[in-house]
Every structure is written in structure tokens, then in C-alpha cells.
């Protein structure tokens, strides 16, 4: 364990869950997870904090669970993810004329060029969250990834600027502060997820990261090693659950359970004669729901989300021939059955599931490698990027904290009290006409066999 590195905490404030993960890089540059806590989220809708009090309680619960996993932790500052349909992005261009032409370009000049972009005109009520340089130019030389060390008269760059609604940003900061924490930085969620599931090869090949969360689907597109586009699509797993609830006339908890247990993103893959039996409400008769109908509802919404992804890729001129790395699906919604096939069918790109174990040290519990924690682990990596590039101030002395045993081995599943345990939903096969005729035919054969035996 490398005690010379800071402990960085990522706080993912999502629509369905709030997760707090504390991590530190070991001597091999991999993340050791020192604390992990999560709580159900109530005050957040479509990635935006609407009820501050409920959000504070959920953050405090996630923090408590994080402390329970490792009592030696001290959490003061956190990296917080931000999403929501108020997020917008724009492309700008910036140039500066250098004063000392003979000297090589220094980091201070690049910092000044980036700082100038924070004065870009944006609509009233919006605020700049991040300014990301794409490719630099020095005089007539273009497409320079890093101009430090070059010499020239004029240095410039294309920038990707991410903006968000001031009130939405204020609500996140207020919730974090009232929970006794301080926001070290706000990071766009698709960029955090991308950091967790991507490697250098993906960056070079060109990929689209699609993070399907509870309230939003976040998109980040990389091409030729550069961030080309970001977007937040205002649909996610919650919308699918609500579609199932409305379409099949069931409770929201039942809809969620059906989606997770029996849901499929392709109705053609669902069995036509399979039915889910749901217990009736307050003495009413049980309800039977077709697995195929369930899949058709899920497919309709997922196809809509993927149509948005295709639209955004066409907006930036990156069609199916450009992104050799295809689409990386992550987030809780990426665990739907047959989602890879649907994504490939709608977008025309290869797809795979992105797990956040790309940068994790070995020996962690399986729970941490689930796609739903990609954003949180990416936030820690963003913090380390700031630390290594000296973008922010960090403490010079670091507390010695070891990885707790609870995060090194698989925890024992909790046994629910029988009274609290929900009644399991069952799938039963209903006989088709062919099945009925086969049964009838076999019955006749058996009947004749019995008569032959009697004659003998």
C-alpha cells in the first residue's frame, strides 16, 4: 500500500442511488478501494436535485455506510458528478499572442489560454462547469496534442465547453455542504464514467461511452484521442420502469422487479408462451403478464434512447465508419439482457459492456466492478488527474488507512425476515397449440400400447 498518495472520495448523486467511494492509488498505479457506501436516492429526478432535504439525508446515509465499511476514514472533500438535461456543450476557439517569442511555450501560458475561455459568452442563468482543450495550434502547425516545449508567436486551441443551469449547480453544492462535506470539483458524469471504463486503445480507436443511469443517459464521444462531444439524454432506467408500470398496470416496485429479473431489450428473444404471475392486490386474483409484452415495452424505450445516441453521433459527423472502438455501454441500465444486440442493430456500431475494473486493483469485492459504479470510480480517477497535474491543492501529509477486509472478500448475503421478503414472481410456460397436439398424439400412442399389451 502506497501511503504517500491522497485518499480521494467520489460522490455520485444519482436518480436511483447515491454512492460514496473512497480510493487511493497503490504503487502500481491501480485504485485500492478504502471505503464504500450507497443509499437509495429520493430527492433527485432526471439527474437534478429537486428536494434538498431528502438528498441531504441520502448523502448522509451513503456517508454513514462508507464510514461503517472503514471507520478509519476521514472524509472532508469530495468530487461530485453532475448530469441532467440542463447540461449543454459548445465548441469555441481561443488564441493568444506570446510576449517572449524566443522562449519555449510554458504551462502558465496554456493555463492563461484556458482561463480566457471562462469569459466566453453563455446564456444568462447558465454557468461554465468545465473547459476541455481539444487540439492545439502553434503558428501554422495544427493538431498538436500538447504544445509545451514548442516555440512560436501564436498559440491557440479548440475548446469543448460544458455549461449547466446555475440553480441546478447551486442545489448540488448546497446538498453536499449541508451534509458536512465540501465540493472539491464538479465533474460531468459521462466524462467520469469514460475515465473508469476506457483505456488508451479505446481513446485512439474512437468510442462512444453510453452511461445508462436511473434518470438520464449520459454520452461522451472520443475520436483520435480527443473528446469530441458530450450530451445528457433525459431518459434512463426510471422511464423504462414507469413505462412497464403504466403499460401493464402494475405497482412501481413490481415493474422494477420484473425489469431486473425478466426484462429483455429484444422482444423477438422473449418466449411467446412464458408468463409472469404477480400476486393480486388485497385479495384480488393474481395477474398474468406476458414476458413478450414486457420485452416489447422495454425495447420501445431503449430504441428511443439509442436513436438519440445515433442523432448525436451524426450531429458531430461521426457515423458508423468513424468509431472503430464502437459503443461502450455502462451504468446500471446496461445490465439489461440483449441490450448489446439492440444497440448494434439501432446504431450500426459494435457494442460491449464497460466495467469499471480497468483501473481497479485486484482483490476487491465483485460489487465494485458493477457498471453502476463507473461514475463514482471515474470521479476518483479525475481527482488523481488533478493531483498528478497539480491542478488543485491537496494536503501534503496523508493518513495511513488500509483496505478493510469487508471490501476484499465477498460479503455474506443478508437473510431477509420472512415477513419482509417480497413474494417471488414466477414464470410459467403456457401450452401452445403444437404442445397440446403433441401431448394428445403421445396420449393416443400410449393408449394403443396398453391395448397391445393386454392382448398379449
Coordinates of C-alpha atoms in Angstrom, one line a residue:
X1 CA 0.0 0.0 0.0
X2 CA 1.3 3.4 -1.0
X3 CA 0.7 5.8 1.9
X4 CA 2.2 8.8 0.0
X5 CA -0.9 9.3 -2.1
X6 CA -4.1 11.2 -1.1
X7 CA -7.4 9.4 -0.4
X8 CA -9.9 10.8 -2.9
X9 CA -13.6 10.4 -2.5
X10 CA -16.1 10.3 -5.4
X11 CA -19.8 11.1 -4.6
X12 CA -22.3 10.1 -7.3
X13 CA -25.6 11.8 -6.7
X14 CA -27.9 9.8 -9.0
X15 CA -31.7 9.5 -9.5
X16 CA -32.0 6.0 -8.0
X17 CA -28.9 5.7 -5.8
X18 CA -26.2 7.9 -4.1
X19 CA -22.8 6.2 -3.9
X20 CA -19.7 7.3 -2.0
X21 CA -16.4 5.5 -2.7
X22 CA -13.0 6.4 -1.2
X23 CA -9.9 5.2 -3.1
X24 CA -6.2 5.6 -3.2
X25 CA -3.7 4.6 -5.9
X26 CA -1.2 1.8 -4.9
X27 CA 2.4 1.6 -6.1
X28 CA 1.3 0.0 -9.4
X29 CA -1.0 3.0 -10.2
X30 CA -4.2 1.0 -9.5
X31 CA -7.0 2.1 -7.3
X32 CA -7.4 0.4 -3.9
X33 CA -10.9 1.0 -2.5
X34 CA -10.7 2.0 1.1
X35 CA -14.4 2.8 1.7
X36 CA -17.7 2.1 0.0
X37 CA -21.3 3.2 0.9
X38 CA -24.5 3.6 -1.0
X39 CA -28.1 4.7 -0.2
X40 CA -31.4 5.0 -2.1
X41 CA -31.9 8.4 -3.6
X42 CA -35.3 10.2 -3.2
X43 CA -34.8 13.9 -3.9
X44 CA -33.3 13.6 -7.3
X45 CA -35.1 13.4 -10.6
X46 CA -33.6 13.1 -14.1
X47 CA -30.2 13.8 -12.5
X48 CA -31.2 17.1 -10.9
X49 CA -31.6 17.7 -7.2
X50 CA -35.2 18.9 -6.6
X51 CA -35.7 18.1 -2.9
X52 CA -32.6 19.3 -1.0
X53 CA -33.6 17.8 2.4
X54 CA -34.2 14.3 1.1
X55 CA -30.9 14.5 -0.9
X56 CA -29.0 15.5 2.2
X57 CA -30.5 12.6 4.2
X58 CA -29.5 10.2 1.3
X59 CA -25.9 11.6 1.1
X60 CA -25.6 11.3 4.9
X61 CA -26.8 7.7 4.7
X62 CA -24.3 6.9 2.0
X63 CA -21.5 8.5 4.0
X64 CA -22.5 6.5 7.2
X65 CA -22.4 3.3 5.2
X66 CA -19.0 4.4 3.8
X67 CA -17.7 5.0 7.4
X68 CA -19.2 1.7 8.5
X69 CA -17.1 -0.1 5.9
X70 CA -14.0 1.6 7.2
X71 CA -14.1 3.6 10.5
X72 CA -10.6 4.9 9.9
X73 CA -11.6 7.1 7.1
X74 CA -11.9 10.9 7.4
X75 CA -13.9 12.4 4.6
X76 CA -14.0 16.2 4.1
X77 CA -13.7 17.0 0.4
X78 CA -15.5 15.1 -2.4
X79 CA -15.5 15.0 -6.2
X80 CA -19.2 15.2 -7.3
X81 CA -20.7 14.1 -10.5
X82 CA -23.2 16.3 -12.3
X83 CA -25.8 15.4 -15.0
X84 CA -29.3 16.4 -16.0
X85 CA -31.0 17.7 -19.2
X86 CA -29.9 21.3 -18.4
X87 CA -26.3 20.3 -19.3
X88 CA -25.2 21.8 -22.7
X89 CA -21.9 21.8 -24.6
X90 CA -20.4 24.2 -27.1
X91 CA -17.2 24.5 -29.2
X92 CA -15.0 27.6 -29.1
X93 CA -11.7 28.8 -30.4
X94 CA -9.1 30.7 -28.4
X95 CA -5.7 32.2 -29.3
X96 CA -3.0 34.2 -27.5
X97 CA 0.0 36.1 -28.9
X98 CA 3.1 35.3 -26.9
X99 CA 5.2 38.0 -25.4
X100 CA 8.5 36.2 -25.2
X101 CA 8.8 34.5 -28.6
X102 CA 12.3 33.2 -28.2
X103 CA 11.4 31.0 -25.1
X104 CA 9.6 27.7 -25.3
X105 CA 5.8 27.5 -24.5
X106 CA 5.2 27.0 -20.8
X107 CA 2.3 25.6 -18.8
X108 CA 1.5 29.1 -17.4
X109 CA 0.6 30.2 -21.0
X110 CA -1.7 27.2 -21.6
X111 CA -3.4 27.9 -18.2
X112 CA -3.9 31.5 -19.3
X113 CA -5.4 30.4 -22.6
X114 CA -7.8 28.0 -20.8
X115 CA -8.7 30.7 -18.2
X116 CA -9.7 33.1 -21.1
X117 CA -12.4 30.6 -22.2
X118 CA -14.2 31.1 -18.9
X119 CA -15.1 34.5 -20.1
X120 CA -16.9 33.1 -23.2
X121 CA -20.4 34.4 -23.6
X122 CA -23.1 31.9 -22.5
X123 CA -26.8 32.4 -21.9
X124 CA -28.0 34.1 -18.7
X125 CA -28.7 31.6 -16.0
X126 CA -26.1 29.2 -17.1
X127 CA -22.6 28.6 -15.7
X128 CA -19.5 27.0 -17.1
X129 CA -18.7 23.7 -15.5
X130 CA -15.6 22.7 -17.4
X131 CA -13.3 23.8 -20.3
X132 CA -11.6 21.0 -22.1
X133 CA -8.9 21.7 -24.7
X134 CA -9.1 19.5 -27.8
X135 CA -6.2 20.1 -30.2
X136 CA -3.7 23.0 -30.1
X137 CA -2.1 25.0 -32.9
X138 CA 1.3 26.8 -32.8
X139 CA 1.6 29.3 -35.6
X140 CA 0.9 27.2 -38.7
X141 CA 1.3 23.8 -37.0
X142 CA -2.0 22.2 -36.3
X143 CA -3.4 19.2 -34.4
X144 CA -0.8 19.3 -31.6
X145 CA -1.9 17.3 -28.5
X146 CA 0.5 19.1 -26.1
X147 CA 2.3 22.4 -27.2
X148 CA 4.6 22.7 -24.1
X149 CA 8.2 22.8 -25.4
X150 CA 7.2 24.2 -28.8
X151 CA 8.2 27.7 -29.8
X152 CA 6.2 30.2 -31.9
X153 CA 4.5 33.6 -32.0
X154 CA 0.9 32.5 -31.5
X155 CA -0.6 29.5 -29.6
X156 CA -4.3 28.6 -29.8
X157 CA -6.7 25.7 -29.3
X158 CA -10.2 24.4 -30.0
X159 CA -12.2 24.0 -26.7
X160 CA -15.1 21.9 -25.6
X161 CA -17.1 24.0 -23.0
X162 CA -19.6 22.3 -20.8
X163 CA -22.3 24.5 -19.2
X164 CA -25.1 23.9 -16.7
X165 CA -28.0 25.7 -15.1
X166 CA -26.8 27.9 -12.1
X167 CA -29.7 26.8 -9.9
X168 CA -29.1 23.1 -10.5
X169 CA -25.4 23.5 -9.7
X170 CA -26.3 25.5 -6.6
X171 CA -28.7 22.8 -5.4
X172 CA -26.0 20.1 -5.7
X173 CA -23.4 22.3 -3.9
X174 CA -25.9 23.2 -1.1
X175 CA -26.8 19.5 -0.6
X176 CA -23.2 18.5 -0.3
X177 CA -22.3 21.3 2.1
X178 CA -25.3 20.7 4.4
X179 CA -24.3 17.0 4.6
X180 CA -21.0 18.3 6.1
X181 CA -18.8 18.0 3.0
X182 CA -17.0 20.3 0.7
X183 CA -17.2 20.0 -3.1
X184 CA -13.6 19.8 -4.5
X185 CA -14.9 19.8 -8.0
X186 CA -18.0 19.2 -10.1
X187 CA -17.3 16.7 -12.9
X188 CA -19.6 15.9 -15.8
X189 CA -20.8 12.3 -15.2
X190 CA -20.2 10.9 -18.8
X191 CA -16.6 12.1 -18.5
X192 CA -16.2 10.4 -15.1
X193 CA -17.7 7.1 -16.5
X194 CA -15.5 7.3 -19.5
X195 CA -12.4 7.6 -17.3
X196 CA -13.4 4.5 -15.4
X197 CA -14.2 2.1 -18.4
X198 CA -11.8 3.3 -21.1
X199 CA -8.2 2.6 -21.9
X200 CA -5.7 4.3 -24.2
X201 CA -6.6 1.9 -27.1
X202 CA -10.3 2.9 -26.9
X203 CA -9.3 6.6 -27.0
X204 CA -7.2 6.0 -30.1
X205 CA -9.8 3.9 -31.9
X206 CA -12.7 6.3 -31.2
X207 CA -15.6 5.3 -28.9
X208 CA -18.9 6.5 -27.7
X209 CA -19.5 6.0 -23.9
X210 CA -23.2 5.5 -23.2
X211 CA -23.9 5.6 -19.4
X212 CA -27.5 4.5 -18.8
X213 CA -28.4 5.7 -15.4
X214 CA -31.7 5.9 -13.5
X215 CA -32.9 9.3 -14.7
X216 CA -30.6 10.1 -17.6
X217 CA -28.4 8.5 -20.2
X218 CA -25.0 10.3 -20.5
X219 CA -23.0 10.3 -23.7
X220 CA -19.3 11.1 -24.3
X221 CA -17.7 10.7 -27.7
X222 CA -14.0 10.4 -28.2
X223 CA -12.2 10.4 -31.6
X224 CA -8.5 10.5 -32.4
X225 CA -7.7 10.8 -28.7
X226 CA -9.9 13.9 -28.3
X227 CA -13.2 14.5 -26.6
X228 CA -15.5 15.5 -29.5
X229 CA -18.9 15.7 -27.9
X230 CA -20.9 15.3 -24.7
X231 CA -24.6 15.1 -24.1
X232 CA -27.2 14.2 -21.5
X233 CA -30.3 12.4 -22.8
X234 CA -33.2 12.9 -20.4
X235 CA -34.3 9.2 -20.3
X236 CA -33.0 6.3 -18.2
X237 CA -33.9 3.2 -16.3
X238 CA -36.7 5.0 -14.3
X239 CA -38.5 5.8 -17.6
X240 CA -38.5 2.1 -18.5
X241 CA -39.9 1.2 -15.1
X242 CA -42.6 3.8 -15.4
X243 CA -43.5 2.5 -18.9
X244 CA -43.9 -1.0 -17.6
X245 CA -46.0 0.3 -14.7
X246 CA -48.3 2.2 -17.0
X247 CA -48.4 -0.3 -19.8
X248 CA -49.0 -3.4 -17.7
X249 CA -51.0 -1.8 -14.9
X250 CA -48.7 -2.9 -12.0
X251 CA -47.1 -1.3 -9.0
X252 CA -43.7 0.5 -9.5
X253 CA -41.9 -1.9 -7.2
X254 CA -43.3 -4.9 -9.3
X255 CA -42.4 -3.1 -12.5
X256 CA -38.8 -2.7 -11.3
X257 CA -38.6 -6.3 -10.1
X258 CA -39.9 -7.6 -13.5
X259 CA -37.5 -5.4 -15.4
X260 CA -34.5 -6.6 -13.5
X261 CA -35.5 -10.3 -13.3
X262 CA -37.2 -11.0 -16.6
X263 CA -36.6 -7.9 -18.7
X264 CA -35.1 -8.1 -22.2
X265 CA -34.3 -5.3 -24.7
X266 CA -35.4 -7.5 -27.6
X267 CA -39.0 -8.8 -27.8
X268 CA -38.1 -11.3 -30.5
X269 CA -35.8 -13.1 -28.0
X270 CA -38.6 -13.4 -25.4
X271 CA -40.6 -16.6 -25.2
X272 CA -44.1 -16.1 -26.5
X273 CA -45.6 -18.7 -24.2
X274 CA -43.9 -17.5 -20.9
X275 CA -46.0 -15.6 -18.4
X276 CA -45.1 -13.9 -15.1
X277 CA -47.6 -14.4 -12.2
X278 CA -47.9 -11.3 -10.0
X279 CA -49.7 -11.7 -6.6
X280 CA -53.1 -9.9 -6.6
X281 CA -53.6 -6.7 -4.5
X282 CA -55.5 -7.1 -1.3
X283 CA -57.3 -10.3 -2.0
X284 CA -57.6 -9.8 -5.8
X285 CA -56.8 -12.6 -8.2
X286 CA -53.2 -13.0 -9.3
X287 CA -52.3 -11.2 -12.6
X288 CA -50.5 -13.0 -15.5
X289 CA -48.2 -10.9 -17.7
X290 CA -46.6 -11.9 -21.0
X291 CA -42.8 -11.9 -21.0
X292 CA -43.0 -10.9 -24.6
X293 CA -45.2 -7.8 -23.8
X294 CA -42.7 -6.8 -21.1
X295 CA -39.8 -7.0 -23.6
X296 CA -41.8 -5.0 -26.2
X297 CA -42.2 -2.1 -23.7
X298 CA -38.5 -2.2 -22.8
X299 CA -37.4 -2.4 -26.4
X300 CA -39.5 0.6 -27.4
X301 CA -37.9 2.9 -24.8
X302 CA -34.3 1.6 -25.3
X303 CA -34.7 2.0 -29.0
X304 CA -35.7 5.6 -28.4
X305 CA -32.6 6.2 -26.2
X306 CA -30.3 4.6 -28.9
X307 CA -31.9 6.8 -31.6
X308 CA -30.8 9.8 -29.5
X309 CA -27.3 8.4 -29.4
X310 CA -27.3 8.0 -33.2
X311 CA -28.6 11.5 -33.7
X312 CA -25.8 13.0 -31.5
X313 CA -23.2 11.0 -33.4
X314 CA -24.5 12.3 -36.7
X315 CA -24.5 15.8 -35.3
X316 CA -20.7 15.7 -34.8
X317 CA -20.2 13.9 -38.1
X318 CA -19.1 10.6 -36.6
X319 CA -21.1 7.9 -38.3
X320 CA -20.6 4.1 -38.2
X321 CA -17.4 4.1 -40.2
X322 CA -15.5 6.5 -37.9
X323 CA -15.7 5.0 -34.4
X324 CA -13.7 1.8 -34.7
X325 CA -14.0 1.2 -30.9
X326 CA -17.8 1.2 -31.2
X327 CA -20.1 1.9 -28.2
X328 CA -19.2 1.1 -24.6
X329 CA -22.4 0.6 -22.5
X330 CA -22.1 1.3 -18.8
X331 CA -24.3 2.4 -15.8
X332 CA -27.0 0.3 -14.1
X333 CA -29.2 0.2 -17.2
X334 CA -26.5 -1.5 -19.2
X335 CA -27.2 -4.8 -17.5
X336 CA -30.4 -5.4 -19.4
X337 CA -30.5 -8.7 -21.3
X338 CA -29.9 -8.4 -25.1
X339 CA -29.1 -4.7 -24.9
X340 CA -25.8 -5.2 -26.8
X341 CA -27.7 -6.7 -29.8
X342 CA -30.3 -3.9 -29.8
X343 CA -27.6 -1.2 -29.6
X344 CA -25.7 -2.8 -32.5
X345 CA -29.0 -3.1 -34.5
X346 CA -30.1 0.6 -33.9
X347 CA -26.7 2.3 -34.2
X348 CA -24.8 0.1 -36.6
X349 CA -21.8 0.1 -34.3
X350 CA -20.2 -2.7 -32.3
X351 CA -21.1 -2.6 -28.6
X352 CA -19.8 -4.0 -25.4
X353 CA -20.4 -3.6 -21.6
X354 CA -17.8 -1.4 -19.9
X355 CA -16.9 -2.4 -16.4
X356 CA -15.0 0.0 -14.1
X357 CA -12.3 -2.6 -13.3
X358 CA -10.0 -1.2 -15.9
X359 CA -8.2 0.9 -13.2
X360 CA -9.1 -1.1 -10.0
X361 CA -6.5 -3.1 -8.1
X362 CA -7.2 -6.8 -7.9
X363 CA -8.8 -8.5 -4.9
X364 CA -11.8 -6.1 -4.5
X365 CA -15.3 -7.3 -4.0
X366 CA -17.4 -8.1 -7.1
X367 CA -19.9 -5.4 -6.2
X368 CA -17.4 -2.6 -7.0
X369 CA -16.9 -3.8 -10.6
X370 CA -20.6 -3.4 -11.5
X371 CA -21.3 -0.8 -14.3
X372 CA -23.5 1.2 -11.9
X373 CA -20.3 2.4 -10.0
X374 CA -18.5 3.6 -13.2
X375 CA -19.2 7.2 -12.5
X376 CA -18.1 7.1 -8.8
X377 CA -14.8 5.3 -9.6
X378 CA -14.2 7.8 -12.5
X379 CA -14.6 10.7 -10.1
X380 CA -11.7 9.3 -8.0
X381 CA -9.6 9.0 -11.2
X382 CA -10.5 12.6 -12.1
X383 CA -9.2 13.6 -8.6
X384 CA -6.0 11.8 -9.2
X385 CA -5.6 13.5 -12.6
X386 CA -5.9 16.9 -10.7
X387 CA -3.4 15.7 -8.1
X388 CA -0.8 14.4 -10.6
X389 CA -1.0 17.5 -12.8
X390 CA -1.1 19.9 -9.8
X391 CA -4.5 21.4 -10.9
X392 CA -5.7 21.7 -7.4
X393 CA -4.2 22.0 -3.9
X394 CA -4.0 18.7 -1.8
X395 CA -2.7 18.1 1.7
X396 CA 0.9 17.3 1.9
X397 CA 0.6 14.6 4.6
X398 CA -1.7 11.7 4.2
X399 CA -3.2 9.4 6.8
X400 CA -2.4 5.7 6.8
X401 CA -5.5 3.8 6.0
X402 CA -5.6 0.1 5.0
X403 CA -8.1 -1.7 2.8
X404 CA -10.8 -3.1 5.1
X405 CA -11.5 -6.9 5.0
X406 CA -15.1 -6.3 4.1
X407 CA -14.1 -4.8 0.7
X408 CA -11.5 -7.6 0.0
X409 CA -13.8 -10.5 0.1
X410 CA -17.4 -11.3 -1.0
X411 CA -19.8 -10.3 1.8
X412 CA -22.3 -12.8 3.0
X413 CA -25.8 -12.1 1.6
X414 CA -28.2 -10.8 4.3
X415 CA -31.1 -13.0 5.1
X416 CA -34.3 -11.1 4.9
X417 CA -37.0 -11.6 7.5
X418 CA -39.7 -13.9 6.0
X419 CA -42.4 -11.2 6.7
X420 CA -40.4 -8.6 4.8
X421 CA -39.4 -10.8 1.9
X422 CA -41.4 -10.0 -1.3
X423 CA -43.3 -12.8 -2.9
X424 CA -41.2 -14.1 -5.7
X425 CA -42.6 -13.7 -9.2
X426 CA -42.8 -16.9 -11.2
X427 CA -42.6 -17.6 -14.9
X428 CA -44.7 -20.5 -16.2
X429 CA -44.8 -22.0 -19.6
X430 CA -48.3 -21.9 -21.2
X431 CA -49.1 -24.8 -23.6
X432 CA -49.2 -23.8 -27.3
X433 CA -51.5 -25.5 -29.8
X434 CA -48.5 -27.5 -31.0
X435 CA -47.7 -28.6 -27.5
X436 CA -51.3 -29.6 -26.9
X437 CA -51.4 -31.7 -30.2
X438 CA -48.1 -33.4 -29.3
X439 CA -49.5 -34.3 -25.9
X440 CA -52.7 -35.6 -27.4
X441 CA -50.7 -37.7 -30.0
X442 CA -48.5 -39.2 -27.3
X443 CA -51.6 -40.0 -25.2
X444 CA -53.1 -41.9 -28.2
X445 CA -49.8 -43.9 -28.7
X446 CA -49.8 -44.8 -25.1
X447 CA -53.4 -45.9 -25.2
X448 CA -52.7 -48.3 -28.2
X449 CA -49.6 -49.6 -26.5
X450 CA -51.7 -50.6 -23.4
X451 CA -54.3 -52.4 -25.7
X452 CA -51.5 -54.3 -27.4
X453 CA -50.0 -55.4 -24.0
X454 CA -53.5 -56.5 -22.9
X455 CA -53.9 -58.7 -26.0
X456 CA -50.5 -60.4 -25.4

